[in-house]
CSV table of C-alpha atoms and ligand atoms in Angstrom, one decimal:
chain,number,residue,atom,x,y,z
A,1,UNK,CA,42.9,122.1,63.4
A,2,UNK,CA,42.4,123.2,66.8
A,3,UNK,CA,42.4,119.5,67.9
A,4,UNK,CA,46.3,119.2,65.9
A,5,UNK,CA,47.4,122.1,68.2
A,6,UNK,CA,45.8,120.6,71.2
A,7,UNK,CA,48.1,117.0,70.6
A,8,UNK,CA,50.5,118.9,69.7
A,9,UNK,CA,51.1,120.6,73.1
A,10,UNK,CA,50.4,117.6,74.9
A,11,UNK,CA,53.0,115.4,73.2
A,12,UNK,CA,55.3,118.6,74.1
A,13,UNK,CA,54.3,118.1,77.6
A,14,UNK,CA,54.6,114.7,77.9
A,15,UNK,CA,58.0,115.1,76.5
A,16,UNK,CA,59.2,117.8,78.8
A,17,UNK,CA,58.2,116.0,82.1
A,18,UNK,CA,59.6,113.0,80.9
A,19,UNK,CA,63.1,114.9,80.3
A,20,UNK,CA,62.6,116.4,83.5
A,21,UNK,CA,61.6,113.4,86.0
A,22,UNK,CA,65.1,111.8,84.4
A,23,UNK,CA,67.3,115.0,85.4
A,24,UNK,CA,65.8,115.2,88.6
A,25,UNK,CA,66.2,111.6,89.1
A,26,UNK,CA,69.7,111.5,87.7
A,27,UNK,CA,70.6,114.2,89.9
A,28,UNK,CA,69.0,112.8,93.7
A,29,UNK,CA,70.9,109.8,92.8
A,30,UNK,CA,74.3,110.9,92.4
A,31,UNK,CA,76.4,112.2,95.3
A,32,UNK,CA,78.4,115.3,94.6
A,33,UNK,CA,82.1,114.1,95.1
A,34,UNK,CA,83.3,110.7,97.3
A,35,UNK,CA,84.6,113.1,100.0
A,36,UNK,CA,80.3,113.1,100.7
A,37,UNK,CA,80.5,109.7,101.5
A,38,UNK,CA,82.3,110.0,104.6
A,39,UNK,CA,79.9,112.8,105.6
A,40,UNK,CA,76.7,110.5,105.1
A,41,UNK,CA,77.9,107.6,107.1
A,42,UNK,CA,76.4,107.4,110.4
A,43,UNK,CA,80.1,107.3,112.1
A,44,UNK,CA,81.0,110.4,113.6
A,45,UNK,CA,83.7,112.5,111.1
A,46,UNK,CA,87.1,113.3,112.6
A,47,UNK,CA,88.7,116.5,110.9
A,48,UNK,CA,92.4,115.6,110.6
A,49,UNK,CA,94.5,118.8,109.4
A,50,UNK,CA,97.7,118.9,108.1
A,51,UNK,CA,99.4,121.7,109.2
A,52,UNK,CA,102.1,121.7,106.4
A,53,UNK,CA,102.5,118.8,104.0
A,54,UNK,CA,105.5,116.8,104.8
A,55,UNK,CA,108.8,118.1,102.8
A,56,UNK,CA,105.9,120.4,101.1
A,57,UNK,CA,104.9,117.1,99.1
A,58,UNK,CA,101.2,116.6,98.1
A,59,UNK,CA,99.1,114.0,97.7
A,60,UNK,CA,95.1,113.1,97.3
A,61,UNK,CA,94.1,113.1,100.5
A,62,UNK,CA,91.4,111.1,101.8
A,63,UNK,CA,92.2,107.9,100.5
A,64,UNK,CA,91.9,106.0,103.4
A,65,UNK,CA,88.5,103.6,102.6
A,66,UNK,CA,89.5,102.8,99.4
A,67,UNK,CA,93.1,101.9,100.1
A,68,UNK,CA,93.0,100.4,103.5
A,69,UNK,CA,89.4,100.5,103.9
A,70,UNK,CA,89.7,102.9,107.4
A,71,UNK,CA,86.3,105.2,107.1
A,72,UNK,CA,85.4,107.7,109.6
A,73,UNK,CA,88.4,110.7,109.0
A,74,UNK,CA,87.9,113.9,107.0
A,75,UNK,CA,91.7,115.0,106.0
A,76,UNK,CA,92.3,118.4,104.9
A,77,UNK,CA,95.5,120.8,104.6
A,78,UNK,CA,93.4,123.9,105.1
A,79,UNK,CA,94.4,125.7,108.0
A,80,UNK,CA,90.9,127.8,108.0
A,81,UNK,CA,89.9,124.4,109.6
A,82,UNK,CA,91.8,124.7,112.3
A,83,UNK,CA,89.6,125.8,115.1
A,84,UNK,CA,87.0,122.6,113.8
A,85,UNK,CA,89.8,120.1,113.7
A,86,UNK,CA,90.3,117.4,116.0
A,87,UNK,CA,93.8,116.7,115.3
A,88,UNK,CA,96.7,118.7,113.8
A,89,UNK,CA,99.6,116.8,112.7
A,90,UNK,CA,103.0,118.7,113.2
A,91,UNK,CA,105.3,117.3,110.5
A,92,UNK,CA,108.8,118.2,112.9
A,93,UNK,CA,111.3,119.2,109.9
A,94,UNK,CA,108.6,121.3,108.3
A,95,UNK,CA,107.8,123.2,111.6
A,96,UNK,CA,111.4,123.2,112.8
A,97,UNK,CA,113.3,127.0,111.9
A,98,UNK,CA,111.4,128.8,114.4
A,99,UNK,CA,108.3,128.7,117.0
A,100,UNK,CA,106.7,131.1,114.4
A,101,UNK,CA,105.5,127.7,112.6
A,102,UNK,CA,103.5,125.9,114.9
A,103,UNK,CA,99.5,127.0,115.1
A,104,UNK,CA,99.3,130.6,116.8
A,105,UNK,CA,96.0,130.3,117.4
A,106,UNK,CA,94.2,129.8,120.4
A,107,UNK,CA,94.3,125.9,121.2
A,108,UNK,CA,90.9,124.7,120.7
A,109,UNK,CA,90.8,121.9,124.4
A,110,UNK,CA,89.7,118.9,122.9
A,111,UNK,CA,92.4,118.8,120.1
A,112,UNK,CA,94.9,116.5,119.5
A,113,UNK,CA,98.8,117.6,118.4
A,114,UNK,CA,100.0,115.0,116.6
A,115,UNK,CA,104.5,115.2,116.2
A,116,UNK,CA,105.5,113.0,112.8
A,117,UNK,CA,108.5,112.3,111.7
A,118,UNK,CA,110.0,109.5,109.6
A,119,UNK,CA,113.8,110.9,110.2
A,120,UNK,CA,116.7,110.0,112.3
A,121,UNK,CA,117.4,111.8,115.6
A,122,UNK,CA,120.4,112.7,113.5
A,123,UNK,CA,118.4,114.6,111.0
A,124,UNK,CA,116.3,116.9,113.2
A,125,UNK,CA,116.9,119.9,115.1
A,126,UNK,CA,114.6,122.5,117.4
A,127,UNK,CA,113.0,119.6,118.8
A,128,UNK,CA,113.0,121.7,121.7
A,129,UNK,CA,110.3,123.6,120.0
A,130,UNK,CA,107.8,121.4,120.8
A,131,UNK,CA,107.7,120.5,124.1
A,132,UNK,CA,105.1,120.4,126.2
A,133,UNK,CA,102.8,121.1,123.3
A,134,UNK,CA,102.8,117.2,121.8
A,135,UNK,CA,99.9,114.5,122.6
A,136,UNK,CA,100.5,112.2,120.6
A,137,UNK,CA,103.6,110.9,118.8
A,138,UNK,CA,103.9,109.4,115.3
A,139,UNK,CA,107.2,108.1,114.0
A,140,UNK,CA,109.2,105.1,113.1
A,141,UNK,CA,109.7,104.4,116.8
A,142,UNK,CA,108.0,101.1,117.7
A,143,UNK,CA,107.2,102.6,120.8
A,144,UNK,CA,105.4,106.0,119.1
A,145,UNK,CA,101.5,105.9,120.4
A,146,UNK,CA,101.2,106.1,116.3
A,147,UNK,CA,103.9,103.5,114.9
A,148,UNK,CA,104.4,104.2,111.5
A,149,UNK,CA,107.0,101.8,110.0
A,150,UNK,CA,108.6,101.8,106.5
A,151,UNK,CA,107.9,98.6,106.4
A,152,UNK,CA,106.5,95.5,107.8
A,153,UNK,CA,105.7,91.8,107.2
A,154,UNK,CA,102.7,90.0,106.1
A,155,UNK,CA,101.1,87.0,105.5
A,156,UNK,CA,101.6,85.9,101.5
A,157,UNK,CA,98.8,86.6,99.0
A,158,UNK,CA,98.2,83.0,98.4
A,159,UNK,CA,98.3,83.7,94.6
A,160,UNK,CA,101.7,84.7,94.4
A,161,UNK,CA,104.3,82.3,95.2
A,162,UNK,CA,108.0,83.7,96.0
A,163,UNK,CA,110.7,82.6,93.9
A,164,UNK,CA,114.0,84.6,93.9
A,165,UNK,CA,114.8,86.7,91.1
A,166,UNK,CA,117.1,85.8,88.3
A,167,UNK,CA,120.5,87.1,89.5
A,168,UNK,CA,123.2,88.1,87.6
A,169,UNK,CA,125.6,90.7,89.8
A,170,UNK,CA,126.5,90.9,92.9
A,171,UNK,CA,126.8,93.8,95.0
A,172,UNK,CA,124.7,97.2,94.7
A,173,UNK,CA,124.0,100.5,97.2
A,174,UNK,CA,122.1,103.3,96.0
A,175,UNK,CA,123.6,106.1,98.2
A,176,UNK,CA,122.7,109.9,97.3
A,177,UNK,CA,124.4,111.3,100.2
A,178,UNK,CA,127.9,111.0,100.2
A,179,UNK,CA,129.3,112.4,103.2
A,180,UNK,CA,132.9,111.0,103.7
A,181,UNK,CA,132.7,111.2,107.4
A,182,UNK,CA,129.9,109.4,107.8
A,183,UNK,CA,129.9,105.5,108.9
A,184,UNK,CA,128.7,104.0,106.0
A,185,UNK,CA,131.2,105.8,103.5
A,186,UNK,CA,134.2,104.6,106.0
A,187,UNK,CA,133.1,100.8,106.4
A,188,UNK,CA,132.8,101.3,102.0
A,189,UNK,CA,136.1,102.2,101.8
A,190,UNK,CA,137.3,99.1,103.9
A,191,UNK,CA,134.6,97.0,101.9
A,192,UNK,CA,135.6,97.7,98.5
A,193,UNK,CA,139.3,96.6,99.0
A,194,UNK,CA,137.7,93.0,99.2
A,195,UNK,CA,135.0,93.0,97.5
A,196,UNK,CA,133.4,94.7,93.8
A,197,UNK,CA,130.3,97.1,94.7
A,198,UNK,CA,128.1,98.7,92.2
A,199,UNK,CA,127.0,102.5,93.2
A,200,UNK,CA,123.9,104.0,92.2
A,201,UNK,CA,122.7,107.4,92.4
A,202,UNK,CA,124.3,111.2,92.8
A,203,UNK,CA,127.8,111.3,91.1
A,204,UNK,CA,127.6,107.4,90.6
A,205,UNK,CA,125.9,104.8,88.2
A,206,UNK,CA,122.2,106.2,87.1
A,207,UNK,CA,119.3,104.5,88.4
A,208,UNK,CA,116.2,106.2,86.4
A,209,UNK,CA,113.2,105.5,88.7
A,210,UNK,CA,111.7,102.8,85.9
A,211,UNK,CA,114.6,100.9,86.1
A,212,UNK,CA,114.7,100.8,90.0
A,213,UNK,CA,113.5,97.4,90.8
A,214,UNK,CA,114.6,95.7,87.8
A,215,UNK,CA,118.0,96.3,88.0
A,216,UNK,CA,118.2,96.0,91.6
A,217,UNK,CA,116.6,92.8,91.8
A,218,UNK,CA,119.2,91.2,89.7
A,219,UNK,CA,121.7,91.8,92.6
A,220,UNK,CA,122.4,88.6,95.0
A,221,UNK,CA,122.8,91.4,97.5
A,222,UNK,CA,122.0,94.7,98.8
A,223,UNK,CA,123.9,97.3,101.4
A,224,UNK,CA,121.1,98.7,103.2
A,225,UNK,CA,123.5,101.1,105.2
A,226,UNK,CA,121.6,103.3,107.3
A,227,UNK,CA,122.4,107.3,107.3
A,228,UNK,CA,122.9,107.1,111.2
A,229,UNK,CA,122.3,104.5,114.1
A,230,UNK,CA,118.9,105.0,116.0
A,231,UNK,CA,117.2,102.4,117.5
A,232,UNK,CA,113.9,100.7,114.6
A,233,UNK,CA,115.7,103.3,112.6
A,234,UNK,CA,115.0,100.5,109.7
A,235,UNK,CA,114.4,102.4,106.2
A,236,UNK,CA,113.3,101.8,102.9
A,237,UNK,CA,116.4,100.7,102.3
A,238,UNK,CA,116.3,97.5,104.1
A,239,UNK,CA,112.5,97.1,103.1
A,240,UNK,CA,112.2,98.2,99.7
A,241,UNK,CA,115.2,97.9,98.3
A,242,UNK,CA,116.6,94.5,99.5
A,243,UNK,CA,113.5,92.7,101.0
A,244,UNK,CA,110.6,94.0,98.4
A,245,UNK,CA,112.9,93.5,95.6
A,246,UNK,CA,114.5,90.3,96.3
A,247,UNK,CA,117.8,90.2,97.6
A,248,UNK,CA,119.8,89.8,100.4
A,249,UNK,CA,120.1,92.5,102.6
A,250,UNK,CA,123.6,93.5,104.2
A,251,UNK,CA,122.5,96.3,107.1
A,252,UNK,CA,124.7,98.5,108.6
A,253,UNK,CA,122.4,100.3,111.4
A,254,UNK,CA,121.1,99.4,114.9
A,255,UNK,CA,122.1,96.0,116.7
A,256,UNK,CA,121.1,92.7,115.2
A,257,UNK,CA,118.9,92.3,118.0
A,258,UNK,CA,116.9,95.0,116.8
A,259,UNK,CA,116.4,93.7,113.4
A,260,UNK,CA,115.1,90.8,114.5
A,261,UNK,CA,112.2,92.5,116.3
A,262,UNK,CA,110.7,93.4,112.9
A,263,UNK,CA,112.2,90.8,110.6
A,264,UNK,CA,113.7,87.2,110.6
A,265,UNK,CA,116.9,86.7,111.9
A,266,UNK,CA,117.5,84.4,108.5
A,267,UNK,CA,116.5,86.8,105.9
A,268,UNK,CA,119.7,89.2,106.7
A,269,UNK,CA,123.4,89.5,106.8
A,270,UNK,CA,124.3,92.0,109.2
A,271,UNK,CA,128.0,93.9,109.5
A,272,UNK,CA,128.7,93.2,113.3
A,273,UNK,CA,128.3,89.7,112.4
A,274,UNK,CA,131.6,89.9,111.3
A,275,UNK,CA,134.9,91.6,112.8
A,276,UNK,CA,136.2,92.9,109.4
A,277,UNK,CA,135.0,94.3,106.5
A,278,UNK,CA,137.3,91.6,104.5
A,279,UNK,CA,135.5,88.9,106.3
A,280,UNK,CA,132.1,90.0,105.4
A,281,UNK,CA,133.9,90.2,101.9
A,282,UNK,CA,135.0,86.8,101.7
A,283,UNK,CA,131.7,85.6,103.3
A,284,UNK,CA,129.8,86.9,100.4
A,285,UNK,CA,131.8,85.8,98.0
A,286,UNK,CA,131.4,82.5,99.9
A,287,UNK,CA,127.8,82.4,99.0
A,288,UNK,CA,128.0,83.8,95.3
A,289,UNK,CA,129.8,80.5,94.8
A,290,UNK,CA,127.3,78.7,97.1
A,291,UNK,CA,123.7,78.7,95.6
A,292,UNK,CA,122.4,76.0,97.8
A,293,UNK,CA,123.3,78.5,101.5
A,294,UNK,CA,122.6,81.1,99.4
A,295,UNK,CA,119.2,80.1,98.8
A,296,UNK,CA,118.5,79.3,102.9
A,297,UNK,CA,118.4,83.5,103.1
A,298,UNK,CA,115.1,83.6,101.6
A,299,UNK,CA,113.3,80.1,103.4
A,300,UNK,CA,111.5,82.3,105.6
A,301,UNK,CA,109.4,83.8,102.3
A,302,UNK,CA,107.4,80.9,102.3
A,303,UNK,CA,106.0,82.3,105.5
A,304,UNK,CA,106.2,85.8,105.3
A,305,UNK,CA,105.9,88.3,102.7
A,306,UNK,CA,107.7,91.9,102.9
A,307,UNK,CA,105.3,95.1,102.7
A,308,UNK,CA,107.0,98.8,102.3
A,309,UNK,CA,104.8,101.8,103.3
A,310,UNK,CA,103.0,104.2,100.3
A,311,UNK,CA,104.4,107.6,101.5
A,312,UNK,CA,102.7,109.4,102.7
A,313,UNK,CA,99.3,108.0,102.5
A,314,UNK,CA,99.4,104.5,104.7
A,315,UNK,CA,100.8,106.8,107.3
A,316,UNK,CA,98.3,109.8,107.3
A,317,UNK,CA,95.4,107.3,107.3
A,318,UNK,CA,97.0,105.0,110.8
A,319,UNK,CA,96.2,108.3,112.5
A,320,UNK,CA,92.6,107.7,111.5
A,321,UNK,CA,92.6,104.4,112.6
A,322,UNK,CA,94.2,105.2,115.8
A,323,UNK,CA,92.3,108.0,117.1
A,324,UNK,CA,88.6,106.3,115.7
A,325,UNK,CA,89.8,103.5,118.6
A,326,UNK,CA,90.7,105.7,121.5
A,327,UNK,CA,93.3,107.3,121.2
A,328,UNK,CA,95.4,105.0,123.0
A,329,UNK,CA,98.4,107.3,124.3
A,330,UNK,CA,101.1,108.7,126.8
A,331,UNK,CA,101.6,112.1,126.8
A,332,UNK,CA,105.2,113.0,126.3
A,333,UNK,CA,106.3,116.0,128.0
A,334,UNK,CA,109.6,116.7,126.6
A,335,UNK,CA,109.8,115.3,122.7
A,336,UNK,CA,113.9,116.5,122.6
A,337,UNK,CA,114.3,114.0,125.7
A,338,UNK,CA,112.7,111.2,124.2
A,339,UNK,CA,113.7,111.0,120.5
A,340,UNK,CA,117.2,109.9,120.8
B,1,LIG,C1,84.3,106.5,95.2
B,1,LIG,O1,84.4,105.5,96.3
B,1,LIG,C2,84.1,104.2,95.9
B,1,LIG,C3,84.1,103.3,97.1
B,1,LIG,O2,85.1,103.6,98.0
B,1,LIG,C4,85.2,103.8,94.8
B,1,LIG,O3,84.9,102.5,94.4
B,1,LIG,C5,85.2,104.7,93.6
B,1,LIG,O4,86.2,104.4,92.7
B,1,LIG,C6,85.3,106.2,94.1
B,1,LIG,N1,85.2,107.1,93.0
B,1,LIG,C7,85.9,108.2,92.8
B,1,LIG,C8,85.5,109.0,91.6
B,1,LIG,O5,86.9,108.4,93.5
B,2,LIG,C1,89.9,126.7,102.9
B,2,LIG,O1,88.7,126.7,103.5
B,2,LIG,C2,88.0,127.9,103.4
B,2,LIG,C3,86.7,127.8,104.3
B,2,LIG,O2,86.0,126.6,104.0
B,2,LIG,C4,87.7,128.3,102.0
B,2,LIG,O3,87.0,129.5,101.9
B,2,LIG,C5,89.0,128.3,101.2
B,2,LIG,O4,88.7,128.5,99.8
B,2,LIG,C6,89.8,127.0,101.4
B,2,LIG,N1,91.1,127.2,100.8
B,2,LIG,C7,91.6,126.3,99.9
B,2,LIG,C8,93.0,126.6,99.4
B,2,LIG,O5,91.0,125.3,99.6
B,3,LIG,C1,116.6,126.3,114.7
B,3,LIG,O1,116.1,127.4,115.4
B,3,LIG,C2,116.9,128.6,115.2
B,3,LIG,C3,116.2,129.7,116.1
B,3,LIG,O2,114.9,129.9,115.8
B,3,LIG,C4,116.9,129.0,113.8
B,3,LIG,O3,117.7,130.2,113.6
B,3,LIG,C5,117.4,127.8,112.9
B,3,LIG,O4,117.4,128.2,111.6
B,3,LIG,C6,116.6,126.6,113.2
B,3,LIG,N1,117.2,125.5,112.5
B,3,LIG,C7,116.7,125.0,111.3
B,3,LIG,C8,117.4,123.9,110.7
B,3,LIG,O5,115.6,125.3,110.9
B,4,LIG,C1,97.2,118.0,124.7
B,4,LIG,O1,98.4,118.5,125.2
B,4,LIG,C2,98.3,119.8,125.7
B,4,LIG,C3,99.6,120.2,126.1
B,4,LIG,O2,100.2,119.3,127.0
B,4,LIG,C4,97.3,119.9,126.8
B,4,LIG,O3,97.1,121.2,127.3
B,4,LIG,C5,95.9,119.4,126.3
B,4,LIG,O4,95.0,119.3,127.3
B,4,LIG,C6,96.0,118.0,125.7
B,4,LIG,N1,94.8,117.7,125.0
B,4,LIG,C7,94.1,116.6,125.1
B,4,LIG,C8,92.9,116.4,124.3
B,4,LIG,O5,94.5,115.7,125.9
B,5,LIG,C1,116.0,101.2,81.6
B,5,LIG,O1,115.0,100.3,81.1
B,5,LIG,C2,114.8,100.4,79.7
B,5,LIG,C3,113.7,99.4,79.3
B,5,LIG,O2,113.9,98.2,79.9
B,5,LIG,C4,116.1,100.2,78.9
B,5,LIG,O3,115.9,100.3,77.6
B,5,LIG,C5,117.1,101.2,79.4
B,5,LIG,O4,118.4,100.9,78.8
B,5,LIG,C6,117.3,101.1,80.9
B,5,LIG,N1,118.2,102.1,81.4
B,5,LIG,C7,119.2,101.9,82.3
B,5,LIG,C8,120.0,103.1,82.7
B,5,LIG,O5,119.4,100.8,82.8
């Protein structure tokens, strides 16, 4: 009997430590969250904060190693951390209605202050704000010490070979601000005398965001008319709209010349290229009848293959990337003077 118990209570035991050695074991293996991983590698962690999220939009954070495989950067939009960060990114239109909104706390020395902003000249205000306060700059400006396009060229993914969408329209613009006054709506109004163009967005056709590439790419060509004239001021517009999804783009926006330091000077039709809005009209019509010249506007694809940036993520994580390599920069004394 007393033997029974004895096997009895040793089987339990046996049991038990089993059940424990695989929890303990389960447990040592597993790191807590990927955010950890960062922490374990043997590369110093830079603490990148946030100091607003831009427009007040959120996003995961920290995606940097998996999506562009840039380790090294702890982000956060916890301004607790802002005494241990080593960079604090000052999104300009979410810092802009008064002084009040930039850090008021002591300045820890070896900081960075990083200036973003993806808008025009046209579209900011209180730049003044920020002067003498700015290391590093961070914008669609090719010559930002952080150049964040929205978009950029690349070599093809050798399992996808370009061939140009089925077309069956013509013209499209998706425009959401309509402001009369503005160049874009007047060289429209001239446009439209000559040729048919089908209008998407606010007050117009609806463009439902599931239906935004397929119904755009079925266009032979696109306006990507920017909201104001700024030089590499060179939006989605051109790069997702026209060049991602297929068609030809027709810019209205900085000089030719500066096109063609980010893109082919084959792969666009550009307004200045013609005197008149008729004769960019009839030119395009040209081509609609002309598949063979139509065709020549996408040769260059062969080469080259169109990218548009992930807001906000690809640019949060270039800020990793830069400042892991130096940071390699110019300080900027007056921000107001130099965005233009
Ligand atoms: C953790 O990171 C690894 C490697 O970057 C990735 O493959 C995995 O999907 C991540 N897991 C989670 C839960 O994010
Ligand atoms: C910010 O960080 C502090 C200190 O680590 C923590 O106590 C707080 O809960 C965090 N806030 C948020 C919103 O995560
Ligand atoms: C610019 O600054 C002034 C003075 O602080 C403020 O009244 C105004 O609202 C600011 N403009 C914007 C668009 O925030
Ligand atoms: C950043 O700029 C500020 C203001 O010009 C300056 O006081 C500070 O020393 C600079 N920080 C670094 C790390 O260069
Ligand atoms: C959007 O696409 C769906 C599925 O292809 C289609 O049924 C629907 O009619 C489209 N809507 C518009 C406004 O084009």
């Amino acid at each position: 009997m007393e033997s029974i118990k004895f096997l009895f209570l040793l089987l339990f035991q046996v049991v038990l430590s089993v059940f424990l050695f695989i929890l303990f074991q389960d447990k040592s293996k597993k790191p807590e969250k990927n955010v950890s991983l960062y922490l374990m590698s043997e590369e110093p962690v830079i603490t990148i904060l946030l100091w607003t999220w831009p427009f007040g939009y959120r996003f995961i954070l920290n995606q940097c190693p998996s999506s562009f495989d840039i380790t090294g950067c702890f982000f956060t939009a916890n301004r607790t951390l802002f005494l241990e960060a080593d960079a604090v990114v000052l999104h300009q239109r979410d810092v802009c209605s008064s002084k009040d909104q930039l850090p008021q706390f002591p300045r820890p020395p070896k900081q960075y202050w990083i200036w973003f902003s993806m808008e025009s000249p046209s579209h900011i205000v209180n730049l003044s704000f920020i002067d003498n306060l700015i290391n590093l700059t961070m914008s669609y400006r090719a010559d930002s010490d952080i150049f964040t396009p929205w978009g950029w060229l690349k070599k093809p993914d050798n399992a996808q070979i370009f061939s140009i969408p089925k077309k069956t329209s013509l013209v499209a613009w998706v425009i959401s601000n309509w402001n009369p006054s503005n160049r874009r709506i007047i060289y429209y109004q001239e446009l439209k005398k000559h040729i048919h163009v089908n209008i998407y967005g606010k007050q117009h056709l609806p463009l439902p965001r599931a239906n935004h590439s397929d119904t755009l790419s079925k266009y032979k060509f696109y306006l990507a008319f920017e909201n104001s004239l700024h030089e590499d001021y060179i939006t989605e517009k051109l790069w997702y709209n026209a060049l991602v999804l297929g068609n030809v783009p027709v810019v209205l926006g900085p000089p030719r010349q500066n096109y063609e330091r980010f893109i082919p000077p084959d792969s666009f039709i550009h307004v200045d290229d013609f005197s008149t809005a008729q004769e960019l009209a009839s030119y395009l019509l040209e081509l609609d009848k002309d598949d063979h010249k139509y065709q020549q506007y996408f040769n260059w694809r062969s080469k080259l293959q169109p990218e548009s940036a992930i807001p906000w993520v690809s640019h949060y994580c270039k800020i990793c990337k830069a400042l892991k390599e130096g940071p390699n920069y110019r300080t900027i004394p007056s921000i107001s003077r130099w965005f233009k």
